[in-house]
Short mmCIF file of C-alpha atoms and ligand atoms in Angstrom, two decimals:
data_model
loop_
_atom_site.label_atom_id
_atom_site.label_comp_id
_atom_site.label_asym_id
_atom_site.label_seq_id
_atom_site.Cartn_x
_atom_site.Cartn_y
_atom_site.Cartn_z
CA MET A 28 31.14 -15.78 -35.94
CA SER A 29 29.27 -18.17 -33.67
CA ASP A 30 30.76 -16.31 -30.70
CA THR A 31 28.92 -13.06 -31.42
CA PRO A 32 26.45 -12.56 -28.55
CA ALA A 33 23.41 -12.46 -30.86
CA LEU A 34 24.18 -15.99 -32.09
CA ILE A 35 24.67 -17.68 -28.72
CA LYS A 36 21.89 -20.15 -28.00
CA PRO A 37 19.89 -19.64 -24.78
CA ILE A 38 22.04 -20.72 -21.83
CA PRO A 39 20.17 -22.35 -18.96
CA VAL A 40 20.58 -20.54 -15.65
CA PRO A 41 20.58 -23.15 -12.86
CA ASP A 42 18.52 -22.35 -9.77
CA ALA A 43 18.04 -23.99 -6.37
CA ASP A 44 15.80 -26.65 -7.94
CA SER A 45 18.02 -27.47 -10.87
CA ARG A 46 21.63 -26.93 -9.79
CA LEU A 47 22.44 -30.63 -9.32
CA TYR A 48 20.91 -31.46 -12.71
CA TRP A 49 23.06 -28.96 -14.59
CA GLU A 50 26.18 -29.76 -12.55
CA GLY A 51 25.58 -33.42 -13.38
CA ALA A 52 25.37 -32.59 -17.08
CA ASN A 53 28.77 -30.92 -16.89
CA GLN A 54 30.14 -34.18 -15.46
CA GLY A 55 28.47 -36.28 -18.16
CA LYS A 56 25.66 -37.55 -15.90
CA PHE A 57 21.91 -37.27 -16.47
CA MET A 58 20.62 -36.63 -12.94
CA PHE A 59 16.95 -36.95 -12.01
CA GLN A 60 14.87 -37.28 -8.86
CA ARG A 61 13.08 -40.35 -7.58
CA CYS A 62 10.46 -40.04 -4.84
CA LEU A 63 11.14 -42.31 -1.87
CA SER A 64 7.46 -42.10 -0.84
CA CYS A 65 5.73 -43.18 -4.07
CA GLY A 66 8.71 -44.54 -6.00
CA LYS A 67 8.07 -42.49 -9.13
CA ALA A 68 10.71 -40.62 -11.12
CA GLN A 69 10.28 -36.98 -12.05
CA PHE A 70 11.74 -34.59 -14.54
CA TYR A 71 12.39 -31.70 -14.07
CA SER A 72 13.83 -31.60 -10.57
CA ARG A 73 11.91 -29.62 -7.98
CA SER A 74 11.35 -29.18 -4.28
CA LEU A 75 8.60 -31.78 -3.99
CA CYS A 76 7.27 -34.85 -5.79
CA SER A 77 4.68 -33.79 -8.38
CA HIS A 78 3.03 -37.22 -8.17
CA CYS A 79 2.37 -37.34 -4.39
CA GLN A 80 3.66 -33.98 -3.08
CA GLY A 81 6.10 -35.87 -0.85
CA LYS A 82 9.35 -34.13 0.07
CA ASN A 83 11.55 -37.21 0.32
CA LEU A 84 13.37 -37.13 -3.01
CA GLU A 85 16.56 -38.90 -3.98
CA TRP A 86 18.86 -37.82 -6.81
CA GLN A 87 19.84 -40.67 -9.12
CA ALA A 88 21.89 -40.89 -12.31
CA ALA A 89 19.99 -42.23 -15.32
CA LYS A 90 21.61 -44.95 -17.42
CA GLY A 91 21.14 -42.61 -20.33
CA LEU A 92 18.96 -44.88 -22.46
CA GLY A 93 15.55 -44.07 -23.88
CA LYS A 94 13.27 -43.93 -26.89
CA VAL A 95 11.87 -41.14 -29.04
CA ALA A 96 8.28 -40.52 -27.88
CA SER A 97 7.72 -37.89 -30.56
CA PHE A 98 9.67 -35.35 -32.60
CA SER A 99 9.48 -32.58 -35.14
CA VAL A 100 12.05 -31.52 -37.71
CA VAL A 101 12.33 -27.74 -37.39
CA HIS A 102 12.88 -25.99 -40.71
CA ARG A 103 12.14 -22.47 -39.50
CA ALA A 104 14.11 -21.68 -36.35
CA PRO A 105 12.32 -19.39 -33.88
CA ILE A 106 15.47 -17.39 -33.13
CA ALA A 107 18.64 -16.59 -35.09
CA PRO A 108 21.12 -18.75 -33.08
CA PHE A 109 19.36 -21.90 -34.33
CA ALA A 110 18.97 -20.82 -37.97
CA ASP A 111 22.20 -22.44 -39.16
CA ASP A 112 21.20 -25.74 -37.50
CA ALA A 113 17.94 -26.06 -39.50
CA PRO A 114 16.68 -28.58 -40.29
CA TYR A 115 17.14 -29.89 -36.74
CA VAL A 116 15.16 -32.26 -34.55
CA VAL A 117 13.22 -31.23 -31.43
CA ALA A 118 12.15 -34.43 -29.70
CA LEU A 119 10.52 -35.81 -26.58
CA ILE A 120 12.53 -38.67 -25.11
CA ASP A 121 11.06 -41.30 -22.79
CA MET A 122 13.91 -42.48 -20.56
CA ASP A 123 14.05 -46.04 -19.29
CA GLU A 124 13.83 -44.74 -15.70
CA GLY A 125 10.26 -43.50 -16.36
CA PHE A 126 10.37 -39.81 -17.18
CA ARG A 127 10.23 -37.67 -20.32
CA PHE A 128 12.38 -34.72 -21.38
CA MET A 129 12.84 -32.50 -24.43
CA CYS A 130 16.07 -32.28 -26.41
CA ASN A 131 17.50 -32.33 -29.90
CA VAL A 132 18.39 -35.65 -31.54
CA ILE A 133 21.88 -34.96 -32.84
CA HIS A 134 24.65 -36.77 -34.72
CA CYS A 135 22.22 -38.09 -37.34
CA ASP A 136 20.29 -37.15 -40.47
CA PRO A 137 17.01 -35.58 -39.18
CA ALA A 138 15.12 -37.54 -41.85
CA THR A 139 16.05 -40.82 -40.14
CA VAL A 140 14.46 -39.99 -36.76
CA ARG A 141 11.37 -42.08 -35.94
CA ILE A 142 8.95 -42.50 -33.05
CA GLY A 143 10.16 -45.42 -30.92
CA MET A 144 13.77 -45.04 -32.07
CA PRO A 145 16.25 -46.02 -29.31
CA VAL A 146 18.56 -43.20 -28.26
CA ARG A 147 21.21 -42.51 -25.64
CA THR A 148 21.98 -39.25 -23.91
CA VAL A 149 25.06 -37.22 -24.76
CA PHE A 150 26.24 -33.90 -23.38
CA GLU A 151 26.79 -31.17 -25.93
CA GLU A 152 29.37 -28.41 -25.53
CA ARG A 153 28.29 -25.12 -27.03
CA PRO A 154 30.23 -22.02 -28.01
CA GLY A 155 29.90 -19.11 -25.62
CA SER A 156 29.00 -21.24 -22.57
CA THR A 157 30.65 -23.65 -20.15
CA GLN A 158 27.32 -25.39 -19.50
CA LYS A 159 27.00 -28.75 -21.23
CA ILE A 160 23.54 -29.48 -22.62
CA PRO A 161 21.86 -32.91 -22.32
CA GLN A 162 21.03 -34.23 -25.80
CA ALA A 163 20.15 -37.53 -27.46
CA GLU A 164 21.77 -39.45 -30.31
CA PRO A 165 20.71 -42.66 -32.05
CA MET A 166 22.02 -45.91 -30.52
CA MET B 24 -34.04 -23.36 -19.53
CA SER B 25 -32.87 -21.90 -16.25
CA SER B 26 -33.57 -18.19 -16.06
CA LYS B 27 -30.51 -17.66 -13.88
CA LYS B 28 -28.10 -18.37 -16.71
CA ALA B 29 -26.01 -15.53 -18.08
CA VAL B 30 -26.43 -14.31 -21.63
CA ILE B 31 -24.23 -12.63 -24.21
CA SER B 32 -25.88 -9.29 -24.94
CA GLY B 33 -23.26 -7.69 -27.18
CA VAL B 34 -20.33 -8.66 -29.38
CA TYR B 35 -17.85 -6.82 -31.56
CA ASP B 36 -14.76 -7.57 -33.57
CA THR B 37 -12.47 -5.04 -35.19
CA LYS B 38 -10.95 -5.35 -38.62
CA VAL B 39 -8.11 -7.87 -38.61
CA GLY B 40 -4.86 -8.10 -40.53
CA ALA B 41 -2.21 -5.43 -40.85
CA LEU B 42 -3.58 -2.32 -39.14
CA PRO B 43 -0.51 -0.07 -39.04
CA GLU B 44 -2.40 2.86 -37.49
CA SER B 45 -3.65 0.71 -34.61
CA THR B 46 -2.27 0.45 -31.10
CA CYS B 47 -3.03 -2.09 -28.42
CA MET B 48 -5.24 0.50 -26.69
CA SER B 49 -7.00 1.70 -29.85
CA LEU B 50 -8.02 -1.88 -30.62
CA HIS B 51 -9.19 -2.43 -27.03
CA THR B 52 -11.22 0.77 -27.22
CA GLU B 53 -12.87 -0.04 -30.53
CA ALA B 54 -13.70 -3.62 -29.53
CA GLY B 55 -14.85 -2.78 -25.99
CA LEU B 56 -17.03 0.16 -26.90
CA GLY B 57 -18.28 -1.73 -29.94
CA ALA B 58 -19.61 -4.58 -27.82
CA ILE B 59 -21.22 -2.19 -25.34
CA GLN B 60 -22.89 -0.32 -28.21
CA ASP B 61 -24.00 -3.60 -29.83
CA ALA B 62 -25.85 -4.33 -26.59
CA GLY B 63 -27.43 -0.88 -26.64
CA LEU B 64 -25.67 0.11 -23.42
CA LYS B 65 -23.32 2.86 -22.20
CA VAL B 66 -19.86 2.56 -20.67
CA SER B 67 -21.38 3.50 -17.31
CA ASP B 68 -23.71 0.48 -17.47
CA VAL B 69 -20.75 -1.90 -17.35
CA ASP B 70 -19.96 -2.94 -13.77
CA GLY B 71 -17.45 -5.70 -14.51
CA LEU B 72 -14.33 -5.58 -16.68
CA LEU B 73 -12.23 -8.62 -17.59
CA THR B 74 -9.24 -8.19 -19.87
CA ALA B 75 -6.42 -10.40 -21.15
CA TYR B 76 -2.79 -9.46 -21.85
CA SER B 77 -0.70 -7.89 -24.61
CA PHE B 78 2.63 -8.97 -26.09
CA THR B 79 3.08 -5.73 -28.00
CA SER B 80 2.34 -3.39 -25.10
CA PRO B 81 2.81 -5.42 -21.91
CA GLN B 82 1.06 -3.94 -18.87
CA LEU B 83 1.02 -5.05 -15.27
CA MET B 84 -2.64 -3.91 -15.02
CA LEU B 85 -4.02 -3.95 -18.54
CA GLY B 86 -7.63 -3.70 -17.34
CA ALA B 87 -6.86 -0.61 -15.27
CA VAL B 88 -5.05 0.99 -18.22
CA PHE B 89 -8.09 0.41 -20.45
CA ALA B 90 -10.63 1.57 -17.85
CA GLU B 91 -8.63 4.73 -17.22
CA TYR B 92 -8.26 5.38 -20.96
CA VAL B 93 -11.98 5.19 -21.72
CA GLY B 94 -13.30 6.50 -18.39
CA MET B 95 -14.81 3.31 -17.02
CA TYR B 96 -15.25 2.73 -13.27
CA PRO B 97 -16.09 -0.97 -12.89
CA LYS B 98 -17.06 -2.56 -9.56
CA VAL B 99 -15.04 -5.65 -10.50
CA SER B 100 -11.89 -5.60 -12.61
CA ALA B 101 -9.33 -8.31 -13.35
CA SER B 102 -6.91 -9.36 -16.06
CA ILE B 103 -6.36 -13.01 -16.91
CA SER B 104 -3.22 -14.28 -18.62
CA MET B 105 -3.66 -17.87 -19.79
CA GLY B 106 -2.49 -17.62 -23.37
CA GLY B 107 -4.92 -18.58 -26.09
CA ALA B 108 -7.37 -20.00 -23.53
CA THR B 109 -7.89 -16.54 -22.04
CA ALA B 110 -10.85 -15.44 -24.18
CA GLY B 111 -12.96 -18.38 -23.05
CA LEU B 112 -11.80 -17.97 -19.46
CA LEU B 113 -12.89 -14.32 -19.45
CA VAL B 114 -16.38 -15.41 -20.48
CA ALA B 115 -16.37 -18.26 -17.93
CA HIS B 116 -15.46 -15.84 -15.13
CA ALA B 117 -18.00 -13.30 -16.36
CA VAL B 118 -20.65 -16.01 -16.14
CA ALA B 119 -19.67 -16.64 -12.51
CA LEU B 120 -19.79 -12.91 -11.71
CA VAL B 121 -23.22 -12.49 -13.29
CA GLU B 122 -24.80 -15.68 -11.98
CA SER B 123 -23.59 -14.96 -8.45
CA GLY B 124 -25.17 -11.51 -8.60
CA MET B 125 -21.88 -9.63 -8.25
CA CYS B 126 -22.26 -7.93 -11.64
CA ARG B 127 -24.98 -7.18 -14.18
CA HIS B 128 -22.89 -6.46 -17.28
CA VAL B 129 -19.32 -7.78 -17.62
CA LEU B 130 -17.15 -6.71 -20.55
CA CYS B 131 -14.75 -9.45 -21.74
CA LEU B 132 -12.12 -7.73 -23.83
CA THR B 133 -9.15 -8.95 -25.90
CA ALA B 134 -6.96 -7.20 -28.48
CA ASP B 135 -3.37 -6.88 -29.63
CA ASN B 136 -1.51 -5.40 -32.58
CA ARG B 137 0.97 -8.26 -32.85
CA MET B 138 1.41 -8.10 -36.60
CA THR B 139 2.55 -4.52 -37.07
CA GLY B 140 3.56 -4.06 -33.42
CA LEU B 141 6.04 -6.96 -33.29
CA GLY B 142 6.82 -7.58 -36.98
CA ASP B 143 9.42 -10.30 -37.53
CA LYS B 144 10.11 -10.50 -33.78
CA VAL B 145 6.79 -12.24 -33.19
CA GLN B 146 8.05 -15.85 -33.58
CA ALA B 147 10.89 -15.19 -31.13
CA ALA B 148 8.42 -13.61 -28.70
CA LEU B 149 6.15 -16.64 -28.92
CA ALA B 150 9.05 -19.09 -28.54
CA SER B 151 10.18 -17.22 -25.42
CA VAL B 152 7.26 -18.77 -23.53
CA GLY B 153 9.14 -22.09 -23.67
CA HIS B 154 10.76 -23.26 -20.44
CA PRO B 155 14.00 -21.27 -20.07
CA GLN B 156 16.00 -24.28 -18.86
CA TYR B 157 14.32 -27.29 -20.46
CA GLU B 158 12.89 -26.06 -23.79
CA GLN B 159 14.48 -22.84 -24.99
CA PRO B 160 18.04 -24.28 -25.14
CA TYR B 161 16.74 -26.72 -27.79
CA GLY B 162 15.32 -24.18 -30.24
CA MET B 163 11.73 -25.25 -29.65
CA SER B 164 9.36 -23.18 -31.77
CA VAL B 165 5.65 -23.10 -31.03
CA PRO B 166 4.88 -25.09 -34.22
CA SER B 167 7.48 -27.72 -33.25
CA ALA B 168 5.84 -28.09 -29.84
CA PHE B 169 2.35 -28.62 -31.29
CA ALA B 170 3.91 -30.90 -33.92
CA GLN B 171 4.85 -33.43 -31.21
CA ALA B 172 1.19 -34.37 -30.86
CA ALA B 173 0.61 -34.31 -34.62
CA GLN B 174 3.48 -36.77 -35.20
CA VAL B 175 2.04 -39.18 -32.65
CA TYR B 176 -1.34 -38.82 -34.31
CA MET B 177 0.13 -39.63 -37.73
CA HIS B 178 1.98 -42.59 -36.27
CA GLU B 179 -0.86 -44.06 -34.22
CA PHE B 180 -4.15 -42.88 -35.72
CA GLY B 181 -3.45 -42.41 -39.41
CA LEU B 182 -3.60 -38.61 -39.53
CA THR B 183 -2.33 -37.50 -42.96
CA HIS B 184 -1.10 -34.30 -44.59
CA GLU B 185 -4.25 -34.40 -46.73
CA HIS B 186 -6.49 -34.43 -43.65
CA MET B 187 -4.75 -31.34 -42.31
CA ALA B 188 -4.75 -29.62 -45.70
CA ALA B 189 -8.51 -30.16 -45.97
CA VAL B 190 -8.96 -28.13 -42.78
CA ALA B 191 -6.89 -25.25 -44.18
CA VAL B 192 -8.71 -25.24 -47.52
CA ASN B 193 -12.16 -25.33 -45.91
CA GLN B 194 -11.39 -22.49 -43.53
CA ARG B 195 -9.95 -20.30 -46.27
CA ALA B 196 -13.17 -20.80 -48.22
CA ASN B 197 -15.14 -19.78 -45.12
CA ALA B 198 -12.96 -16.70 -44.56
CA ALA B 199 -13.65 -15.61 -48.14
CA LYS B 200 -17.28 -15.20 -47.08
CA HIS B 201 -16.39 -12.90 -44.15
CA PRO B 202 -16.06 -9.21 -44.99
CA ASN B 203 -13.36 -8.65 -42.34
CA ALA B 204 -11.17 -11.75 -42.75
CA HIS B 205 -7.40 -11.36 -42.87
CA MET B 206 -6.82 -13.92 -45.67
CA LYS B 207 -9.48 -14.49 -48.31
CA LYS B 208 -7.50 -15.68 -51.35
CA PRO B 209 -8.69 -19.24 -52.06
CA ILE B 210 -6.15 -22.03 -51.56
CA THR B 211 -6.06 -25.60 -52.89
CA MET B 212 -4.88 -28.86 -51.39
CA GLU B 213 -1.82 -28.52 -53.62
CA ASP B 214 -1.08 -25.04 -52.27
CA VAL B 215 -0.99 -26.44 -48.74
CA ALA B 216 1.19 -29.39 -49.80
CA LYS B 217 3.63 -27.07 -51.55
CA SER B 218 3.82 -24.47 -48.79
CA LYS B 219 7.11 -24.38 -46.92
CA MET B 220 7.71 -26.83 -44.11
CA VAL B 221 7.88 -25.00 -40.76
CA ALA B 222 8.21 -27.89 -38.30
CA SER B 223 7.28 -31.33 -39.59
CA PRO B 224 4.54 -32.25 -40.22
CA LEU B 225 3.32 -28.61 -40.16
CA ARG B 226 3.69 -26.42 -43.23
CA VAL B 227 3.08 -22.67 -43.46
CA LEU B 228 -0.56 -23.15 -44.47
CA ASP B 229 -1.11 -25.48 -41.49
CA CYS B 230 -0.21 -22.58 -39.17
CA CYS B 231 -2.43 -19.76 -37.94
CA LEU B 232 -1.90 -16.18 -38.98
CA VAL B 233 -0.46 -13.33 -36.97
CA SER B 234 -2.87 -10.40 -37.16
CA ASP B 235 -3.67 -7.10 -35.56
CA GLY B 236 -7.18 -7.04 -34.18
CA GLY B 237 -9.50 -7.15 -31.20
CA ALA B 238 -12.79 -8.62 -30.08
CA ALA B 239 -15.12 -8.24 -27.12
CA VAL B 240 -18.15 -9.92 -25.65
CA LEU B 241 -20.57 -8.42 -23.14
CA VAL B 242 -21.92 -10.97 -20.66
CA SER B 243 -25.11 -9.88 -18.90
CA ALA B 244 -27.57 -11.12 -16.33
CA ARG B 245 -30.56 -12.48 -18.19
CA GLU B 246 -33.05 -10.10 -16.60
CA ALA B 247 -30.74 -7.14 -17.28
CA ALA B 248 -30.63 -8.07 -20.97
CA ARG B 249 -34.38 -8.48 -21.40
CA ASP B 250 -35.04 -5.20 -23.21
CA LEU B 251 -31.77 -4.96 -25.15
CA PRO B 252 -31.83 -4.69 -28.95
CA LYS B 253 -30.02 -7.85 -30.09
CA THR B 254 -31.15 -11.44 -29.74
CA ALA B 255 -29.58 -12.58 -26.48
CA VAL B 256 -27.58 -15.79 -26.59
CA GLU B 257 -27.62 -17.98 -23.51
CA ILE B 258 -24.37 -19.32 -22.09
CA MET B 259 -25.72 -22.78 -21.36
CA GLY B 260 -22.54 -24.27 -19.96
CA VAL B 261 -18.84 -23.59 -19.58
CA GLY B 262 -16.03 -25.94 -18.63
CA GLU B 263 -12.28 -25.91 -18.20
CA GLY B 264 -9.46 -28.44 -18.33
CA HIS B 265 -5.85 -27.88 -17.28
CA THR B 266 -3.18 -30.56 -17.39
CA HIS B 267 0.29 -29.01 -17.80
CA GLU B 268 2.19 -26.02 -19.09
CA HIS B 269 5.13 -27.49 -21.02
CA ILE B 270 4.52 -30.11 -23.70
CA PHE B 271 7.13 -32.50 -22.25
CA MET B 272 5.01 -32.60 -19.08
CA ALA B 273 1.70 -33.34 -20.84
CA PRO B 274 0.19 -36.50 -19.29
CA SER B 275 -0.82 -37.62 -22.81
CA LEU B 276 0.03 -36.52 -26.34
CA VAL B 277 -3.41 -37.45 -27.69
CA ASP B 278 -5.84 -36.44 -24.93
CA PHE B 279 -5.84 -33.02 -23.39
CA GLY B 280 -7.84 -30.75 -21.07
CA CYS B 281 -10.38 -30.26 -23.86
CA LYS B 282 -11.80 -33.68 -22.99
CA ASP B 283 -12.89 -32.54 -19.51
CA SER B 284 -13.77 -28.99 -20.57
CA THR B 285 -16.13 -30.29 -23.25
CA ALA B 286 -17.73 -32.87 -20.97
CA THR B 287 -18.27 -30.23 -18.28
CA ALA B 288 -19.71 -27.63 -20.67
CA LEU B 289 -22.08 -30.11 -22.36
CA GLY B 290 -23.04 -31.55 -18.96
CA LYS B 291 -23.96 -28.14 -17.56
CA ALA B 292 -25.96 -27.43 -20.70
CA GLY B 293 -27.70 -30.78 -20.43
CA LEU B 294 -26.80 -31.53 -24.05
CA LYS B 295 -24.97 -34.16 -26.07
CA HIS B 296 -22.25 -33.77 -28.70
CA SER B 297 -24.84 -34.42 -31.40
CA ASP B 298 -26.90 -31.41 -30.25
CA VAL B 299 -24.19 -29.00 -31.43
CA ASP B 300 -25.08 -27.29 -34.73
CA CYS B 301 -21.78 -25.48 -35.30
CA ALA B 302 -18.37 -25.54 -33.63
CA HIS B 303 -15.87 -22.71 -33.27
CA ILE B 304 -12.67 -24.30 -32.06
CA TYR B 305 -9.22 -22.86 -31.45
CA ASP B 306 -7.19 -23.77 -34.51
CA CYS B 307 -3.64 -22.51 -34.02
CA PHE B 308 -2.65 -25.37 -36.35
CA THR B 309 -4.72 -27.62 -38.61
CA SER B 310 -3.62 -30.64 -36.57
CA THR B 311 -4.64 -28.96 -33.30
CA LEU B 312 -8.23 -28.73 -34.48
CA LEU B 313 -8.42 -32.38 -35.58
CA ILE B 314 -6.77 -33.71 -32.41
CA CYS B 315 -9.03 -31.61 -30.17
CA LEU B 316 -12.20 -32.68 -32.03
CA GLU B 317 -11.36 -36.30 -31.25
CA SER B 318 -10.22 -35.73 -27.67
CA MET B 319 -13.43 -33.73 -27.10
CA GLY B 320 -15.49 -36.66 -28.34
CA PHE B 321 -17.02 -35.07 -31.43
CA TYR B 322 -15.27 -37.74 -33.51
CA GLY B 323 -13.78 -41.14 -32.82
CA ARG B 324 -10.04 -41.75 -32.99
CA GLY B 325 -8.75 -41.24 -36.49
CA ASP B 326 -12.11 -40.04 -37.83
CA ALA B 327 -11.84 -36.23 -37.70
CA GLY B 328 -9.27 -36.04 -40.49
CA LYS B 329 -11.41 -38.23 -42.72
CA ALA B 330 -14.41 -36.02 -41.93
CA ALA B 331 -12.41 -32.93 -42.92
CA LEU B 332 -11.45 -34.57 -46.21
CA ALA B 333 -15.07 -35.56 -46.82
CA GLY B 334 -16.20 -31.94 -46.45
CA GLU B 335 -18.12 -32.41 -43.20
CA PHE B 336 -16.74 -29.17 -41.72
CA ALA B 337 -18.09 -26.96 -44.53
CA ILE B 338 -20.76 -24.40 -43.67
CA ASP B 339 -23.38 -26.64 -45.31
CA GLY B 340 -21.64 -29.84 -44.16
CA ARG B 341 -22.68 -32.33 -41.51
CA PHE B 342 -20.69 -30.58 -38.77
CA PRO B 343 -19.79 -26.96 -39.63
CA VAL B 344 -16.51 -25.92 -38.01
CA ASN B 345 -14.91 -22.48 -37.83
CA THR B 346 -17.32 -20.73 -40.15
CA ASN B 347 -15.44 -17.42 -39.96
CA GLY B 348 -12.21 -19.02 -41.21
CA GLY B 349 -10.70 -19.36 -37.74
CA LEU B 350 -7.20 -18.47 -36.62
CA LEU B 351 -5.94 -20.07 -39.83
CA SER B 352 -7.63 -17.60 -42.19
CA TYR B 353 -9.89 -15.13 -40.37
CA GLY B 354 -7.20 -13.88 -38.01
CA SER B 355 -5.20 -14.47 -34.87
CA SER B 356 -4.47 -11.54 -32.57
CA GLY B 357 -3.22 -12.96 -29.30
CA ALA B 358 -6.04 -13.62 -26.87
CA ALA B 359 -8.48 -12.15 -29.41
CA GLY B 360 -7.94 -15.21 -31.62
CA GLY B 361 -10.17 -17.24 -29.34
CA MET B 362 -12.63 -14.37 -28.85
CA PHE B 363 -13.20 -14.22 -32.62
CA HIS B 364 -14.56 -17.77 -32.28
CA VAL B 365 -16.94 -16.72 -29.48
CA VAL B 366 -18.12 -13.71 -31.51
CA GLU B 367 -18.76 -15.90 -34.58
CA ALA B 368 -20.66 -18.45 -32.46
CA VAL B 369 -22.93 -15.64 -31.19
CA ARG B 370 -23.44 -14.29 -34.70
CA GLN B 371 -24.41 -17.76 -35.93
CA LEU B 372 -27.04 -18.07 -33.20
CA ARG B 373 -28.33 -14.58 -33.94
CA ARG B 374 -28.51 -15.64 -37.61
CA GLU B 375 -26.41 -12.64 -38.67
CA CYS B 376 -23.86 -14.52 -40.78
CA GLY B 377 -25.24 -13.99 -44.28
CA GLU B 378 -23.65 -16.46 -46.69
CA ARG B 379 -21.73 -18.02 -43.76
CA GLN B 380 -24.96 -18.75 -41.92
CA VAL B 381 -25.41 -22.31 -40.67
CA LYS B 382 -29.04 -23.10 -41.36
CA ASP B 383 -31.25 -23.19 -38.25
CA ALA B 384 -28.29 -22.94 -35.83
CA GLU B 385 -29.68 -23.35 -32.31
CA VAL B 386 -26.65 -24.57 -30.34
CA ALA B 387 -23.04 -23.45 -30.89
CA PHE B 388 -19.89 -24.75 -29.25
CA ALA B 389 -16.86 -22.49 -28.77
CA HIS B 390 -13.45 -23.53 -27.49
CA THR B 391 -10.23 -21.74 -26.63
CA LEU B 392 -6.83 -23.29 -25.93
CA GLY B 393 -3.72 -21.87 -24.29
CA GLY B 394 -0.07 -22.91 -24.14
CA ILE B 395 0.80 -26.16 -25.92
CA PHE B 396 -2.54 -27.94 -25.46
CA SER B 397 -2.09 -26.79 -21.83
CA GLY B 398 -5.25 -24.97 -20.73
CA HIS B 399 -8.70 -25.30 -22.29
CA CYS B 400 -12.07 -23.59 -21.99
CA SER B 401 -15.25 -24.77 -23.70
CA MET B 402 -18.67 -23.18 -23.82
CA VAL B 403 -22.05 -24.20 -25.13
CA LEU B 404 -24.16 -21.31 -26.37
CA GLY B 405 -27.86 -21.47 -27.19
CA ARG B 406 -30.30 -19.30 -29.05
CA LEU B 407 -32.94 -18.04 -26.63
ZN1 ZN C 510 5.98 -39.15 -4.78
#
């Protein structure tokens, strides 16, 4: 049932900016860019540093550790493919390397998620796609 | 007061709610011609046209479609697409066109028939504005995106469900006093608390409506508005603030572009926060309003929710907010949601609000917000 096209969750389509990020996810690595001019990390990957507009960016693999900056437990899914997951957590994660990204906090009771909660990244396989999706789970 | 400043010479809002006979263009036509007529002018008097966008009937050149439909030949025409901030931005750009001498009368026009035009597809359509690679794969709904800031506010500044509920209850009471409001049935604190959770901490009654409707404002050069029938309202100052598009990129989850937009608008008007008699602030969620009021500087951290609970936002309260019922109860029709606030601000200053009238209103503040706290536009309006 979950393989019917209408119930497949949105599949990210990598582009020139993001290909290494999504390829990294498929290999179990959370890849991000660090600017060699100003030293700051950035998410999402792009063609220049959004802090200083420098072009000298280095790809690094994050250790995969972070904390919940904020979250919401979604009870009403915006589209049908997420309806069976509700209630599920949409969260902002602050990674130890100094950037923030959005994901679900999985492998836990949504009612236990808190701001400041330590999490680690995991890579979720989803039906209907070969692209693994970066996610977070409690430590 | 500087005589160069632009004025609002005409306003109009259509009925809101479920308008099954309406189309995107019929609502544009009614609102646009209504504002022109309110100013005592003809279509041919309008030399500038600024329009927004439509979800129900997307157009590459919405302004050109409208002008062609009604037979308008503006000297300046543009469409702006900045989400919920658009209404304010149309007025801000109209001010620039009028004060620079490029136009005499600029029509700022917003409308959409999202409720009957999109039906149950509307939440999916709204969620589709999330980043295709970094948000949509996670099932982010618009409420869940705004909820990120609300959760931080509950955690750090003591925002409570009761504070948010007080906003919803007050605005429903205000909407009941507006002949055109979408939702007038009174609600209680308990009704809000018992309404279904959408995305924690936001429940159904913390969320704005989806309505069909339209609204328009005619911005005119002051000298061109001198002999017009309605009390002109001066646009004393406008300001913008833009910090991000996607919520995970917001530089802060408690301060947003509304801080700068408010400071700029008040600065241009030469006024202080305490000079504002009534505020008309984009309220896509109850929490959005409270967070913005504090980031704007109208209240200290953690104080806006307490003020809501204490009844300060009531029409006869210390700081009347969203006297028409706002997006939460009056109506929310795409970019028109914000324009309803501008129209109500003008009506307050013209003293046309009947039982919603804020006594002796001289200065009104209107604010529109687009994206997820992403783009902001504030304006200070004054009775001439
Ligand atoms: Zn840099």
